[in-house]
């Protein structure tokens, strides 16, 4: 069987591990021919749409899709359906009728973010000023992680959301955004929810640069469980890391 894999490409430790797992699972030793097509950049939907169309024209047996954006996939999915090529979504959902694809395989983002919220409540029983570092705008995982975290803390008193901003899954942007937020709020931030490890690691560096101590003055919680995040957790730079398994198993 020939499988077309429309992928995100290099985006951080979690994405690297996930895409390697998919390539390994659909390798030649398992009886597959996998055509791997990473996006030109982690936000480049156009290159993904072109790769998707190529796979349809090549009459592959199935297409795996991890979308860089949630919207804009209806025409591509309809093209695959007309060609009777099944499409399976991996990790990220799309804004399209679910009749246009077979299924979506992904960990429960709402649940994993709720774990972060429940941990935060245990650390700040009287509430906190908090900030959220979000992933790429519009992605299903971003919305689901917001839903899970906010749902966990919404009934608790004393929680003041200072704001939220995308840092595009990037350590550098996580650092830059956090520096701005701390300056604008006279360092009066007690908790940061970073929607992935890289942004949280960047935030921890910004906290240090502001003369504060991560884990004491500002607690930072992340999602993924990459090696770098676990090392930062052991060092005290991160306070909580929720596992988001790249192999999609418990």
Tab-separated table of N, CA and C in Angstrom, residues 116-174:
chain	number	residue	atom	x	y	z
A	116	UNK	N	-3.532	20.233	33.683
A	116	UNK	CA	-2.740	21.421	34.022
A	116	UNK	C	-3.544	22.338	34.930
A	117	UNK	N	-4.818	22.551	34.582
A	117	UNK	CA	-5.666	23.414	35.391
A	117	UNK	C	-5.855	22.878	36.800
A	118	UNK	N	-6.064	21.583	36.924
A	118	UNK	CA	-6.254	20.989	38.251
A	118	UNK	C	-4.985	21.104	39.084
A	119	UNK	N	-3.834	20.917	38.446
A	119	UNK	CA	-2.581	21.095	39.180
A	119	UNK	C	-2.428	22.546	39.629
A	120	UNK	N	-2.748	23.478	38.747
A	120	UNK	CA	-2.625	24.899	39.087
A	120	UNK	C	-3.512	25.254	40.274
A	121	UNK	N	-4.718	24.714	40.313
A	121	UNK	CA	-5.620	24.969	41.447
A	121	UNK	C	-5.008	24.460	42.750
A	122	UNK	N	-4.316	23.331	42.682
A	122	UNK	CA	-3.706	22.783	43.900
A	122	UNK	C	-2.543	23.647	44.388
A	123	UNK	N	-1.890	24.345	43.461
A	123	UNK	CA	-0.751	25.184	43.818
A	123	UNK	C	-1.161	26.580	44.266
A	124	UNK	N	-2.298	27.045	43.754
A	124	UNK	CA	-2.771	28.403	44.053
A	124	UNK	C	-4.225	28.338	44.540
A	125	UNK	N	-4.451	27.831	45.738
A	125	UNK	CA	-5.832	27.680	46.221
A	125	UNK	C	-6.588	28.999	46.368
A	126	UNK	N	-5.854	30.106	46.462
A	126	UNK	CA	-6.513	31.413	46.575
A	126	UNK	C	-6.503	32.168	45.253
A	127	UNK	N	-6.043	31.521	44.193
A	127	UNK	CA	-6.031	32.149	42.883
A	127	UNK	C	-4.678	32.730	42.524
A	128	UNK	N	-4.594	33.293	41.326
A	128	UNK	CA	-3.328	33.838	40.825
A	128	UNK	C	-3.587	34.710	39.616
A	129	UNK	N	-2.648	35.609	39.350
A	129	UNK	CA	-2.619	36.291	38.056
A	129	UNK	C	-1.907	35.355	37.083
A	130	UNK	N	-2.541	35.063	35.971
A	130	UNK	CA	-1.937	34.090	35.064
A	130	UNK	C	-1.991	34.560	33.616
A	131	UNK	N	-1.110	33.971	32.839
A	131	UNK	CA	-1.001	34.292	31.417
A	131	UNK	C	-0.880	32.994	30.632
A	132	UNK	N	-1.424	32.983	29.420
A	132	UNK	CA	-1.398	31.785	28.584
A	132	UNK	C	-0.575	32.051	27.326
A	133	UNK	N	0.403	31.204	27.093
A	133	UNK	CA	1.174	31.216	25.846
A	133	UNK	C	0.566	30.167	24.926
A	134	UNK	N	-0.004	30.618	23.817
A	134	UNK	CA	-0.745	29.738	22.925
A	134	UNK	C	0.092	29.339	21.723
A	135	UNK	N	-0.326	28.221	21.106
A	135	UNK	CA	0.281	27.773	19.866
A	135	UNK	C	-0.233	28.571	18.684
A	136	UNK	N	-0.052	28.031	17.495
A	136	UNK	CA	-0.441	28.719	16.261
A	136	UNK	C	-1.941	29.005	16.275
A	137	UNK	N	-2.361	30.238	16.010
A	137	UNK	CA	-3.780	30.599	16.095
A	137	UNK	C	-4.658	29.748	15.181
A	138	UNK	N	-5.811	29.367	15.706
A	138	UNK	CA	-6.809	28.678	14.905
A	138	UNK	C	-6.692	27.167	14.876
A	139	UNK	N	-5.599	26.620	15.392
A	139	UNK	CA	-5.459	25.169	15.390
A	139	UNK	C	-6.419	24.535	16.388
A	140	UNK	N	-6.916	23.351	16.051
A	140	UNK	CA	-7.839	22.658	16.949
A	140	UNK	C	-7.193	22.391	18.302
A	141	UNK	N	-5.902	22.026	18.316
A	141	UNK	CA	-5.261	21.704	19.586
A	141	UNK	C	-5.160	22.936	20.486
A	142	UNK	N	-4.980	24.100	19.904
A	142	UNK	CA	-4.927	25.341	20.687
A	142	UNK	C	-6.270	25.599	21.349
A	143	UNK	N	-7.333	25.496	20.568
A	143	UNK	CA	-8.672	25.720	21.105
A	143	UNK	C	-9.029	24.691	22.165
A	144	UNK	N	-8.656	23.444	21.926
A	144	UNK	CA	-8.975	22.379	22.885
A	144	UNK	C	-8.191	22.545	24.182
A	145	UNK	N	-6.961	22.969	24.082
A	145	UNK	CA	-6.171	23.168	25.302
A	145	UNK	C	-6.685	24.364	26.098
A	146	UNK	N	-7.127	25.392	25.408
A	146	UNK	CA	-7.773	26.498	26.123
A	146	UNK	C	-9.037	26.025	26.821
A	147	UNK	N	-9.834	25.249	26.108
A	147	UNK	CA	-11.089	24.754	26.674
A	147	UNK	C	-10.848	23.926	27.933
A	148	UNK	N	-9.881	23.024	27.869
A	148	UNK	CA	-9.617	22.159	29.010
A	148	UNK	C	-9.100	22.910	30.213
A	149	UNK	N	-8.147	23.816	29.985
A	149	UNK	CA	-7.571	24.566	31.108
A	149	UNK	C	-8.590	25.513	31.726
A	150	UNK	N	-9.249	26.304	30.886
A	150	UNK	CA	-10.209	27.278	31.412
A	150	UNK	C	-11.377	26.575	32.100
A	151	UNK	N	-11.789	25.430	31.548
A	151	UNK	CA	-12.875	24.689	32.173
A	151	UNK	C	-12.515	24.196	33.563
A	152	UNK	N	-11.251	23.863	33.772
A	152	UNK	CA	-10.821	23.350	35.069
A	152	UNK	C	-10.783	24.428	36.140
A	153	UNK	N	-10.501	25.669	35.751
A	153	UNK	CA	-10.341	26.723	36.768
A	153	UNK	C	-11.510	27.695	36.824
A	154	UNK	N	-12.477	27.583	35.914
A	154	UNK	CA	-13.490	28.630	35.772
A	154	UNK	C	-14.329	28.849	37.030
A	155	UNK	N	-14.512	27.821	37.825
A	155	UNK	CA	-15.351	27.971	39.017
A	155	UNK	C	-14.556	28.413	40.240
A	156	UNK	N	-13.249	28.507	40.116
A	156	UNK	CA	-12.398	28.851	41.257
A	156	UNK	C	-12.315	30.367	41.421
A	157	UNK	N	-12.260	30.804	42.661
A	157	UNK	CA	-12.167	32.235	42.960
A	157	UNK	C	-10.715	32.690	42.903
A	158	UNK	N	-10.533	33.961	42.550
A	158	UNK	CA	-9.226	34.586	42.637
A	158	UNK	C	-8.340	34.423	41.434
A	159	UNK	N	-8.852	33.794	40.380
A	159	UNK	CA	-8.036	33.595	39.182
A	159	UNK	C	-8.263	34.737	38.203
A	160	UNK	N	-7.191	35.486	37.935
A	160	UNK	CA	-7.266	36.655	37.059
A	160	UNK	C	-6.428	36.410	35.811
A	161	UNK	N	-7.104	36.289	34.677
A	161	UNK	CA	-6.399	36.081	33.417
A	161	UNK	C	-5.885	37.413	32.896
A	162	UNK	N	-4.581	37.597	32.967
A	162	UNK	CA	-3.962	38.837	32.504
A	162	UNK	C	-4.021	38.928	30.984
A	163	UNK	N	-3.932	37.783	30.314
A	163	UNK	CA	-4.012	37.789	28.860
A	163	UNK	C	-3.543	36.481	28.277
A	164	UNK	N	-3.555	36.426	26.956
A	164	UNK	CA	-3.082	35.263	26.203
A	164	UNK	C	-2.558	35.758	24.863
A	165	UNK	N	-1.520	35.105	24.391
A	165	UNK	CA	-0.949	35.486	23.096
A	165	UNK	C	-0.244	34.288	22.485
A	166	UNK	N	-0.296	34.217	21.171
A	166	UNK	CA	0.443	33.156	20.506
A	166	UNK	C	1.950	33.378	20.641
A	167	UNK	N	2.649	32.263	20.828
A	167	UNK	CA	4.107	32.268	20.727
A	167	UNK	C	4.540	31.194	19.730
A	168	UNK	N	3.574	30.707	18.952
A	168	UNK	CA	3.849	29.839	17.791
A	168	UNK	C	4.691	28.609	18.113
A	169	UNK	N	4.482	28.042	19.309
A	169	UNK	CA	5.185	26.824	19.736
A	169	UNK	C	6.690	27.049	19.900
A	170	UNK	N	7.161	28.280	19.895
A	170	UNK	CA	8.592	28.576	19.818
A	170	UNK	C	9.159	29.038	21.160
A	171	UNK	N	10.333	28.530	21.520
A	171	UNK	CA	11.005	28.970	22.742
A	171	UNK	C	11.375	30.448	22.660
A	172	UNK	N	11.893	30.880	21.518
A	172	UNK	CA	12.279	32.285	21.362
A	172	UNK	C	11.068	33.208	21.518
A	173	UNK	N	9.954	32.839	20.883
A	173	UNK	CA	8.764	33.683	21.001
A	173	UNK	C	8.159	33.594	22.392
A	174	UNK	N	8.241	32.419	23.010
A	174	UNK	CA	7.766	32.298	24.387
A	174	UNK	C	8.531	33.220	25.319
